[in-house]
C-alpha cells in the first residue's frame, strides 16, 4: 500500500501553506500545475519552509494551467506531468519566458480497476479499444459479463495527455466516458464502481483499487526504471530559465538524500 495519505498528513502538520490561486502569493516561491506532481511539491514545500523559513504556496490546477501560469509570470515553478507542447513554448518565448524542464521524479501511469475485477492483464491495444468504445463489456477481454465504465481525466490534465499519447495514438476517448478532475477522484470513482477502469499516477496506488499489468508487465519502480513498463513518464518542475537562489534549491531537492526519501515515501520513483 502506498503511504501517500499518511505522509501528506504528517507533512501538513509542519504548517505548509496551500492556496487555490497561485497569484495570491506575494513573496516566497509560488508553484502551480499538475495534480500528479502536487503531492511531491506539497511535501517539498513543507520540508523547505521548515529548513529555510521561505514561504511556499502550491496549487494544483493541472499541467496546462501550470504552463499558463509560468508563461503569464504568476508562478515561479510549473508542475507538469508532461513536457510542454510546442504551442506553449512558442507562447512563452513571445513573452520572453524561457521554460526549462527540471525532472523531479519518474512515474508509471497505472491502469486500475475495481478490486473485485478478476482481470489481471490487458494489452495496450485492448486498453485503447476499451477507451475508444470498441470494447464495452469485460467479457470481451476475459472478464465477467459486466459493462465497462470508462473513467478519464479532464482535458487540461497532463496525465490525460500522456495517456492519449501512449495508448490512444490519435483515437478519441468514447463519448460516454466519465471525467474526473484529479488522480484522487479517479481512484475514488474506480474503487466504488464495479465495472470501472481508469488511470492514475503511480504514487496514488493503494489497496482501494487493483492495478493491472499492461502487456504482461505490472507498474513498479523497477519496471519503470528499466523501461519494461511502457506507460511511464518523467515528471517536471518547469522554471523560467535555469533556476537559481531559493527556486534553484527547491527544484534540486530531488537530487538530495532528503528529496529522494520524500519521493520514495510518497510512492513515486526517484530518477537520481
PDB file of C-alpha atoms in Angstrom:
ATOM      1  CA  UNK A   1       0.000   0.000   0.000  1.00  0.00           C
ATOM      2  CA  UNK A   2       1.242   3.447  -0.841  1.00  0.00           C
ATOM      3  CA  UNK A   3       1.987   5.787   2.035  1.00  0.00           C
ATOM      4  CA  UNK A   4       0.784   8.910   0.237  1.00  0.00           C
ATOM      5  CA  UNK A   5      -2.038   9.808   2.622  1.00  0.00           C
ATOM      6  CA  UNK A   6      -0.019   9.230   5.776  1.00  0.00           C
ATOM      7  CA  UNK A   7       2.968  11.176   4.531  1.00  0.00           C
ATOM      8  CA  UNK A   8       0.913  14.174   3.422  1.00  0.00           C
ATOM      9  CA  UNK A   9      -0.915  14.249   6.743  1.00  0.00           C
ATOM     10  CA  UNK A  10       2.310  14.324   8.710  1.00  0.00           C
ATOM     11  CA  UNK A  11       3.871  16.903   6.427  1.00  0.00           C
ATOM     12  CA  UNK A  12       0.800  19.127   6.697  1.00  0.00           C
ATOM     13  CA  UNK A  13       1.481  19.416  10.428  1.00  0.00           C
ATOM     14  CA  UNK A  14       4.528  21.462   9.505  1.00  0.00           C
ATOM     15  CA  UNK A  15       2.194  24.331   8.566  1.00  0.00           C
ATOM     16  CA  UNK A  16       2.607  24.303   4.837  1.00  0.00           C
ATOM     17  CA  UNK A  17       0.517  26.896   3.040  1.00  0.00           C
ATOM     18  CA  UNK A  18      -1.542  25.702   0.075  1.00  0.00           C
ATOM     19  CA  UNK A  19      -3.681  28.168  -1.835  1.00  0.00           C
ATOM     20  CA  UNK A  20      -6.238  27.858  -4.601  1.00  0.00           C
ATOM     21  CA  UNK A  21      -4.790  30.700  -6.665  1.00  0.00           C
ATOM     22  CA  UNK A  22      -1.074  30.766  -7.370  1.00  0.00           C
ATOM     23  CA  UNK A  23      -1.227  34.510  -7.928  1.00  0.00           C
ATOM     24  CA  UNK A  24      -2.288  35.056  -4.332  1.00  0.00           C
ATOM     25  CA  UNK A  25       1.257  34.681  -3.049  1.00  0.00           C
ATOM     26  CA  UNK A  26       3.098  37.986  -2.662  1.00  0.00           C
ATOM     27  CA  UNK A  27       6.522  36.576  -1.731  1.00  0.00           C
ATOM     28  CA  UNK A  28       8.396  33.323  -1.470  1.00  0.00           C
ATOM     29  CA  UNK A  29       8.038  30.547  -4.032  1.00  0.00           C
ATOM     30  CA  UNK A  30       4.805  30.109  -5.964  1.00  0.00           C
ATOM     31  CA  UNK A  31       4.014  26.753  -7.581  1.00  0.00           C
ATOM     32  CA  UNK A  32       1.085  25.794  -9.800  1.00  0.00           C
ATOM     33  CA  UNK A  33       0.163  22.876 -12.030  1.00  0.00           C
ATOM     34  CA  UNK A  34      -0.125  19.093 -12.084  1.00  0.00           C
ATOM     35  CA  UNK A  35      -2.146  17.146  -9.528  1.00  0.00           C
ATOM     36  CA  UNK A  36       0.246  14.242 -10.126  1.00  0.00           C
ATOM     37  CA  UNK A  37       3.286  16.286  -9.148  1.00  0.00           C
ATOM     38  CA  UNK A  38       1.277  18.090  -6.450  1.00  0.00           C
ATOM     39  CA  UNK A  39       1.988  15.653  -3.577  1.00  0.00           C
ATOM     40  CA  UNK A  40       5.726  15.956  -4.197  1.00  0.00           C
ATOM     41  CA  UNK A  41       5.510  19.742  -4.383  1.00  0.00           C
ATOM     42  CA  UNK A  42       3.496  19.913  -1.158  1.00  0.00           C
ATOM     43  CA  UNK A  43       5.857  17.680   0.772  1.00  0.00           C
ATOM     44  CA  UNK A  44       8.881  19.520  -0.603  1.00  0.00           C
ATOM     45  CA  UNK A  45       7.218  22.808   0.418  1.00  0.00           C
ATOM     46  CA  UNK A  46       6.741  21.640   3.994  1.00  0.00           C
ATOM     47  CA  UNK A  47      10.348  20.465   4.180  1.00  0.00           C
ATOM     48  CA  UNK A  48      11.642  23.629   2.508  1.00  0.00           C
ATOM     49  CA  UNK A  49       9.738  26.020   4.751  1.00  0.00           C
ATOM     50  CA  UNK A  50      10.908  24.221   7.870  1.00  0.00           C
ATOM     51  CA  UNK A  51      14.556  24.211   6.746  1.00  0.00           C
ATOM     52  CA  UNK A  52      14.862  27.603   5.033  1.00  0.00           C
ATOM     53  CA  UNK A  53      11.937  29.589   6.509  1.00  0.00           C
ATOM     54  CA  UNK A  54      10.887  30.566   2.976  1.00  0.00           C
ATOM     55  CA  UNK A  55       7.112  30.573   2.308  1.00  0.00           C
ATOM     56  CA  UNK A  56       5.992  28.251  -0.471  1.00  0.00           C
ATOM     57  CA  UNK A  57       2.493  28.165  -1.947  1.00  0.00           C
ATOM     58  CA  UNK A  58       1.261  25.222  -4.011  1.00  0.00           C
ATOM     59  CA  UNK A  59      -1.860  24.964  -6.145  1.00  0.00           C
ATOM     60  CA  UNK A  60      -2.983  22.098  -8.380  1.00  0.00           C
ATOM     61  CA  UNK A  61      -4.847  23.446 -11.387  1.00  0.00           C
ATOM     62  CA  UNK A  62      -3.483  20.912 -13.886  1.00  0.00           C
ATOM     63  CA  UNK A  63      -0.403  20.788 -16.092  1.00  0.00           C
ATOM     64  CA  UNK A  64      -1.910  23.001 -18.778  1.00  0.00           C
ATOM     65  CA  UNK A  65      -2.791  25.723 -16.315  1.00  0.00           C
ATOM     66  CA  UNK A  66       0.624  25.389 -14.700  1.00  0.00           C
ATOM     67  CA  UNK A  67       2.216  26.144 -18.062  1.00  0.00           C
ATOM     68  CA  UNK A  68      -0.068  29.170 -18.464  1.00  0.00           C
ATOM     69  CA  UNK A  69       0.865  30.425 -15.002  1.00  0.00           C
ATOM     70  CA  UNK A  70       4.581  30.225 -15.780  1.00  0.00           C
ATOM     71  CA  UNK A  71       4.074  31.956 -19.136  1.00  0.00           C
ATOM     72  CA  UNK A  72       1.986  34.694 -17.508  1.00  0.00           C
ATOM     73  CA  UNK A  73       4.522  35.180 -14.754  1.00  0.00           C
ATOM     74  CA  UNK A  74       2.116  34.241 -11.954  1.00  0.00           C
ATOM     75  CA  UNK A  75       4.202  31.335 -10.654  1.00  0.00           C
ATOM     76  CA  UNK A  76       7.872  30.532 -10.166  1.00  0.00           C
ATOM     77  CA  UNK A  77       7.534  26.804 -10.797  1.00  0.00           C
ATOM     78  CA  UNK A  78       5.089  25.000 -13.074  1.00  0.00           C
ATOM     79  CA  UNK A  79       4.475  21.400 -12.019  1.00  0.00           C
ATOM     80  CA  UNK A  80       3.841  19.318 -15.136  1.00  0.00           C
ATOM     81  CA  UNK A  81       3.257  15.618 -15.713  1.00  0.00           C
ATOM     82  CA  UNK A  82       4.106  16.018 -19.392  1.00  0.00           C
ATOM     83  CA  UNK A  83       6.508  18.028 -21.492  1.00  0.00           C
ATOM     84  CA  UNK A  84       5.477  21.478 -22.622  1.00  0.00           C
ATOM     85  CA  UNK A  85       3.774  21.494 -26.008  1.00  0.00           C
ATOM     86  CA  UNK A  86       5.254  23.398 -28.985  1.00  0.00           C
ATOM     87  CA  UNK A  87       2.491  25.993 -28.787  1.00  0.00           C
ATOM     88  CA  UNK A  88       3.171  26.542 -25.090  1.00  0.00           C
ATOM     89  CA  UNK A  89       6.873  27.002 -25.757  1.00  0.00           C
ATOM     90  CA  UNK A  90       6.063  29.476 -28.549  1.00  0.00           C
ATOM     91  CA  UNK A  91       3.725  31.433 -26.266  1.00  0.00           C
ATOM     92  CA  UNK A  92       6.450  31.530 -23.612  1.00  0.00           C
ATOM     93  CA  UNK A  93       9.080  32.828 -25.999  1.00  0.00           C
ATOM     94  CA  UNK A  94       6.674  35.512 -27.211  1.00  0.00           C
ATOM     95  CA  UNK A  95       6.614  36.772 -23.603  1.00  0.00           C
ATOM     96  CA  UNK A  96      10.376  36.369 -23.224  1.00  0.00           C
ATOM     97  CA  UNK A  97       9.932  33.416 -20.887  1.00  0.00           C
ATOM     98  CA  UNK A  98      12.490  30.611 -21.207  1.00  0.00           C
ATOM     99  CA  UNK A  99      10.886  27.390 -19.882  1.00  0.00           C
ATOM    100  CA  UNK A 100      13.441  24.928 -18.517  1.00  0.00           C
ATOM    101  CA  UNK A 101      12.316  21.392 -17.638  1.00  0.00           C
ATOM    102  CA  UNK A 102      13.680  20.109 -14.324  1.00  0.00           C
ATOM    103  CA  UNK A 103      12.955  16.402 -13.808  1.00  0.00           C
ATOM    104  CA  UNK A 104      11.578  15.792 -10.323  1.00  0.00           C
ATOM    105  CA  UNK A 105      10.730  12.071 -10.474  1.00  0.00           C
ATOM    106  CA  UNK A 106       9.710   9.153 -12.660  1.00  0.00           C
ATOM    107  CA  UNK A 107       6.146   7.909 -12.753  1.00  0.00           C
ATOM    108  CA  UNK A 108       4.246   4.962 -14.127  1.00  0.00           C
ATOM    109  CA  UNK A 109       0.761   5.580 -15.459  1.00  0.00           C
ATOM    110  CA  UNK A 110      -1.058   2.787 -13.626  1.00  0.00           C
ATOM    111  CA  UNK A 111      -4.213   1.229 -15.069  1.00  0.00           C
ATOM    112  CA  UNK A 112      -6.663   0.498 -12.259  1.00  0.00           C
ATOM    113  CA  UNK A 113      -9.906  -1.448 -11.865  1.00  0.00           C
ATOM    114  CA  UNK A 114     -12.254  -2.315  -9.018  1.00  0.00           C
ATOM    115  CA  UNK A 115     -10.683  -4.818  -6.560  1.00  0.00           C
ATOM    116  CA  UNK A 116     -13.384  -7.401  -7.372  1.00  0.00           C
ATOM    117  CA  UNK A 117     -12.470  -7.448 -11.068  1.00  0.00           C
ATOM    118  CA  UNK A 118     -10.650 -10.723 -11.902  1.00  0.00           C
ATOM    119  CA  UNK A 119      -8.872  -9.247 -14.948  1.00  0.00           C
ATOM    120  CA  UNK A 120      -5.125  -9.062 -14.231  1.00  0.00           C
ATOM    121  CA  UNK A 121      -3.658  -8.049 -17.568  1.00  0.00           C
ATOM    122  CA  UNK A 122      -4.601  -6.061 -20.661  1.00  0.00           C
ATOM    123  CA  UNK A 123      -2.593  -5.275 -23.749  1.00  0.00           C
ATOM    124  CA  UNK A 124      -2.114  -1.649 -24.708  1.00  0.00           C
ATOM    125  CA  UNK A 125      -4.269  -2.372 -27.758  1.00  0.00           C
ATOM    126  CA  UNK A 126      -7.091  -3.716 -25.574  1.00  0.00           C
ATOM    127  CA  UNK A 127      -6.925  -0.645 -23.345  1.00  0.00           C
ATOM    128  CA  UNK A 128      -7.161   1.548 -26.430  1.00  0.00           C
ATOM    129  CA  UNK A 129     -10.174  -0.440 -27.616  1.00  0.00           C
ATOM    130  CA  UNK A 130     -11.853  -0.026 -24.218  1.00  0.00           C
ATOM    131  CA  UNK A 131     -11.281   3.714 -24.027  1.00  0.00           C
ATOM    132  CA  UNK A 132     -12.366   4.247 -27.632  1.00  0.00           C
ATOM    133  CA  UNK A 133     -15.594   2.312 -27.020  1.00  0.00           C
ATOM    134  CA  UNK A 134     -14.812  -0.579 -29.341  1.00  0.00           C
ATOM    135  CA  UNK A 135     -14.837  -2.897 -26.315  1.00  0.00           C
ATOM    136  CA  UNK A 136     -17.590  -2.162 -23.787  1.00  0.00           C
ATOM    137  CA  UNK A 137     -18.008  -5.360 -21.765  1.00  0.00           C
ATOM    138  CA  UNK A 138     -15.417  -7.058 -19.577  1.00  0.00           C
ATOM    139  CA  UNK A 139     -16.188 -10.481 -21.055  1.00  0.00           C
ATOM    140  CA  UNK A 140     -14.643  -9.248 -24.345  1.00  0.00           C
ATOM    141  CA  UNK A 141     -11.252  -9.144 -22.610  1.00  0.00           C
ATOM    142  CA  UNK A 142     -11.517 -12.258 -20.445  1.00  0.00           C
ATOM    143  CA  UNK A 143     -13.510 -10.803 -17.562  1.00  0.00           C
ATOM    144  CA  UNK A 144     -17.079 -11.177 -16.282  1.00  0.00           C
ATOM    145  CA  UNK A 145     -20.184 -10.319 -18.262  1.00  0.00           C
ATOM    146  CA  UNK A 146     -20.400  -6.754 -16.972  1.00  0.00           C
ATOM    147  CA  UNK A 147     -20.443  -3.321 -18.657  1.00  0.00           C
ATOM    148  CA  UNK A 148     -17.225  -1.318 -18.641  1.00  0.00           C
ATOM    149  CA  UNK A 149     -17.301   2.149 -17.111  1.00  0.00           C
ATOM    150  CA  UNK A 150     -14.528   4.291 -18.601  1.00  0.00           C
ATOM    151  CA  UNK A 151     -13.013   6.957 -16.342  1.00  0.00           C
ATOM    152  CA  UNK A 152     -10.765   9.628 -17.835  1.00  0.00           C
ATOM    153  CA  UNK A 153      -9.173  12.911 -16.723  1.00  0.00           C
ATOM    154  CA  UNK A 154     -10.097  16.433 -17.744  1.00  0.00           C
ATOM    155  CA  UNK A 155      -8.657  17.979 -20.913  1.00  0.00           C
ATOM    156  CA  UNK A 156      -6.054  20.196 -19.190  1.00  0.00           C
ATOM    157  CA  UNK A 157      -4.558  17.207 -17.356  1.00  0.00           C
ATOM    158  CA  UNK A 158      -1.017  16.171 -18.217  1.00  0.00           C
ATOM    159  CA  UNK A 159      -1.927  12.642 -17.164  1.00  0.00           C
ATOM    160  CA  UNK A 160      -4.741  12.648 -19.747  1.00  0.00           C
ATOM    161  CA  UNK A 161      -2.357  13.932 -22.420  1.00  0.00           C
ATOM    162  CA  UNK A 162       0.190  11.243 -21.576  1.00  0.00           C
ATOM    163  CA  UNK A 163      -2.445   8.523 -21.721  1.00  0.00           C
ATOM    164  CA  UNK A 164      -3.679   9.718 -25.097  1.00  0.00           C
ATOM    165  CA  UNK A 165      -0.129   9.835 -26.479  1.00  0.00           C
ATOM    166  CA  UNK A 166       0.921   6.431 -25.147  1.00  0.00           C
ATOM    167  CA  UNK A 167      -2.313   4.488 -25.603  1.00  0.00           C
ATOM    168  CA  UNK A 168      -4.902   6.187 -27.796  1.00  0.00           C
ATOM    169  CA  UNK A 169      -2.485   7.213 -30.554  1.00  0.00           C
ATOM    170  CA  UNK A 170      -4.940   9.523 -32.312  1.00  0.00           C
ATOM    171  CA  UNK A 171      -8.146   7.736 -31.378  1.00  0.00           C
ATOM    172  CA  UNK A 172     -10.803   9.632 -29.448  1.00  0.00           C
ATOM    173  CA  UNK A 173     -11.971   8.600 -25.990  1.00  0.00           C
ATOM    174  CA  UNK A 174     -15.536   7.251 -26.044  1.00  0.00           C
ATOM    175  CA  UNK A 175     -18.145   9.996 -25.562  1.00  0.00           C
ATOM    176  CA  UNK A 176     -19.812   8.425 -22.536  1.00  0.00           C
ATOM    177  CA  UNK A 177     -16.562   8.268 -20.561  1.00  0.00           C
ATOM    178  CA  UNK A 178     -16.795   9.862 -17.121  1.00  0.00           C
ATOM    179  CA  UNK A 179     -14.397  12.726 -16.474  1.00  0.00           C
ATOM    180  CA  UNK A 180     -12.731  13.305 -13.109  1.00  0.00           C
ATOM    181  CA  UNK A 181     -10.677  16.325 -12.071  1.00  0.00           C
ATOM    182  CA  UNK A 182      -7.780  14.644 -10.264  1.00  0.00           C
ATOM    183  CA  UNK A 183      -5.895  11.397  -9.719  1.00  0.00           C
ATOM    184  CA  UNK A 184      -7.583  11.044  -6.348  1.00  0.00           C
ATOM    185  CA  UNK A 185     -11.031  11.487  -7.848  1.00  0.00           C
ATOM    186  CA  UNK A 186     -10.332   8.824 -10.486  1.00  0.00           C
ATOM    187  CA  UNK A 187      -9.114   6.421  -7.817  1.00  0.00           C
ATOM    188  CA  UNK A 188     -12.145   7.028  -5.617  1.00  0.00           C
ATOM    189  CA  UNK A 189     -14.585   6.531  -8.502  1.00  0.00           C
ATOM    190  CA  UNK A 190     -12.917   3.306  -9.620  1.00  0.00           C
ATOM    191  CA  UNK A 191     -12.826   1.995  -6.050  1.00  0.00           C
ATOM    192  CA  UNK A 192     -16.591   2.453  -5.784  1.00  0.00           C
ATOM    193  CA  UNK A 193     -17.593   1.223  -9.251  1.00  0.00           C
ATOM    194  CA  UNK A 194     -17.512  -2.488 -10.061  1.00  0.00           C
ATOM    195  CA  UNK A 195     -17.122  -2.142 -13.835  1.00  0.00           C
ATOM    196  CA  UNK A 196     -14.780   0.852 -13.852  1.00  0.00           C
ATOM    197  CA  UNK A 197     -11.350   1.279 -15.379  1.00  0.00           C
ATOM    198  CA  UNK A 198      -9.158   4.350 -15.098  1.00  0.00           C
ATOM    199  CA  UNK A 199      -5.565   5.504 -14.875  1.00  0.00           C
ATOM    200  CA  UNK A 200      -3.622   7.298 -12.150  1.00  0.00           C
ATOM    201  CA  UNK A 201      -0.089   8.289 -11.320  1.00  0.00           C
ATOM    202  CA  UNK A 202       1.953   5.558  -9.630  1.00  0.00           C
ATOM    203  CA  UNK A 203       2.021   7.412  -6.323  1.00  0.00           C
ATOM    204  CA  UNK A 204      -1.758   7.208  -5.982  1.00  0.00           C
ATOM    205  CA  UNK A 205      -1.951   3.417  -5.906  1.00  0.00           C
ATOM    206  CA  UNK A 206      -3.328   1.835  -2.740  1.00  0.00           C
ATOM    207  CA  UNK A 207      -5.462  -1.121  -1.640  1.00  0.00           C
ATOM    208  CA  UNK A 208      -8.736   0.596  -2.565  1.00  0.00           C
ATOM    209  CA  UNK A 209      -8.106  -0.222  -6.249  1.00  0.00           C
ATOM    210  CA  UNK A 210      -6.456  -3.014  -8.211  1.00  0.00           C
ATOM    211  CA  UNK A 211      -3.591  -2.297 -10.578  1.00  0.00           C
ATOM    212  CA  UNK A 212      -3.386  -4.426 -13.694  1.00  0.00           C
ATOM    213  CA  UNK A 213      -0.480  -5.385 -15.904  1.00  0.00           C
ATOM    214  CA  UNK A 214      -0.055  -3.832 -19.338  1.00  0.00           C
ATOM    215  CA  UNK A 215       1.347  -6.190 -21.961  1.00  0.00           C
ATOM    216  CA  UNK A 216       2.138  -8.599 -19.117  1.00  0.00           C
ATOM    217  CA  UNK A 217       4.156  -6.098 -17.045  1.00  0.00           C
ATOM    218  CA  UNK A 218       2.973  -4.542 -13.773  1.00  0.00           C
ATOM    219  CA  UNK A 219       3.946  -0.967 -12.930  1.00  0.00           C
ATOM    220  CA  UNK A 220       6.692  -0.838 -10.297  1.00  0.00           C
ATOM    221  CA  UNK A 221       9.787   1.186  -9.522  1.00  0.00           C
ATOM    222  CA  UNK A 222      11.914  -1.468 -11.203  1.00  0.00           C
ATOM    223  CA  UNK A 223       9.821  -1.809 -14.375  1.00  0.00           C
ATOM    224  CA  UNK A 224       9.527   1.953 -14.797  1.00  0.00           C
ATOM    225  CA  UNK A 225      13.270   2.441 -14.375  1.00  0.00           C
ATOM    226  CA  UNK A 226      14.216  -0.378 -16.746  1.00  0.00           C
ATOM    227  CA  UNK A 227      11.530   0.809 -19.200  1.00  0.00           C
ATOM    228  CA  UNK A 228       9.839  -2.586 -19.473  1.00  0.00           C
ATOM    229  CA  UNK A 229       6.614  -0.917 -18.312  1.00  0.00           C
ATOM    230  CA  UNK A 230       5.688   1.194 -21.307  1.00  0.00           C
ATOM    231  CA  UNK A 231       3.174   3.579 -19.713  1.00  0.00           C
ATOM    232  CA  UNK A 232       5.904   5.577 -17.970  1.00  0.00           C
ATOM    233  CA  UNK A 233       6.939   9.211 -17.967  1.00  0.00           C
ATOM    234  CA  UNK A 234       9.085  11.866 -16.352  1.00  0.00           C
ATOM    235  CA  UNK A 235       7.538  14.427 -14.009  1.00  0.00           C
ATOM    236  CA  UNK A 236       8.714  18.019 -14.255  1.00  0.00           C
ATOM    237  CA  UNK A 237       9.071  21.290 -12.429  1.00  0.00           C
ATOM    238  CA  UNK A 238       9.415  23.959 -15.124  1.00  0.00           C
ATOM    239  CA  UNK A 239      11.165  27.239 -14.341  1.00  0.00           C
ATOM    240  CA  UNK A 240      11.857  30.436 -16.266  1.00  0.00           C
ATOM    241  CA  UNK A 241      15.491  29.884 -17.183  1.00  0.00           C
ATOM    242  CA  UNK A 242      17.975  27.868 -15.189  1.00  0.00           C
ATOM    243  CA  UNK A 243      16.785  28.083 -11.587  1.00  0.00           C
ATOM    244  CA  UNK A 244      18.941  29.986  -9.124  1.00  0.00           C
ATOM    245  CA  UNK A 245      18.651  31.056  -5.497  1.00  0.00           C
ATOM    246  CA  UNK A 246      15.870  29.517  -3.446  1.00  0.00           C
ATOM    247  CA  UNK A 247      13.985  28.328  -6.528  1.00  0.00           C
ATOM    248  CA  UNK A 248      17.149  26.527  -7.588  1.00  0.00           C
ATOM    249  CA  UNK A 249      17.459  24.895  -4.190  1.00  0.00           C
ATOM    250  CA  UNK A 250      13.817  23.810  -4.376  1.00  0.00           C
ATOM    251  CA  UNK A 251      13.972  22.143  -7.800  1.00  0.00           C
ATOM    252  CA  UNK A 252      17.279  20.488  -6.855  1.00  0.00           C
ATOM    253  CA  UNK A 253      15.674  18.732  -3.868  1.00  0.00           C
ATOM    254  CA  UNK A 254      15.045  15.520  -5.898  1.00  0.00           C
ATOM    255  CA  UNK A 255      18.827  15.104  -6.144  1.00  0.00           C
ATOM    256  CA  UNK A 256      19.380  15.284  -2.380  1.00  0.00           C
ATOM    257  CA  UNK A 257      19.097  12.410   0.115  1.00  0.00           C
ATOM    258  CA  UNK A 258      16.093  14.039   1.812  1.00  0.00           C
ATOM    259  CA  UNK A 259      14.400  14.711  -1.516  1.00  0.00           C
ATOM    260  CA  UNK A 260      14.917  11.132  -2.670  1.00  0.00           C
ATOM    261  CA  UNK A 261      13.493   9.874   0.625  1.00  0.00           C
ATOM    262  CA  UNK A 262      10.377  12.050   0.298  1.00  0.00           C
ATOM    263  CA  UNK A 263       9.814  10.871  -3.269  1.00  0.00           C
ATOM    264  CA  UNK A 264      10.084   7.208  -2.239  1.00  0.00           C
ATOM    265  CA  UNK A 265       7.807   7.667   0.784  1.00  0.00           C
ATOM    266  CA  UNK A 266       5.137   9.190  -1.444  1.00  0.00           C
ATOM    267  CA  UNK A 267       5.270   6.151  -3.719  1.00  0.00           C
ATOM    268  CA  UNK A 268       6.990   7.841  -6.650  1.00  0.00           C
ATOM    269  CA  UNK A 269      10.233   6.784  -8.303  1.00  0.00           C
ATOM    270  CA  UNK A 270      13.472   8.712  -7.910  1.00  0.00           C
ATOM    271  CA  UNK A 271      15.412   9.342 -11.078  1.00  0.00           C
ATOM    272  CA  UNK A 272      18.660  10.211  -9.343  1.00  0.00           C
TER     273      UNK A 272
END
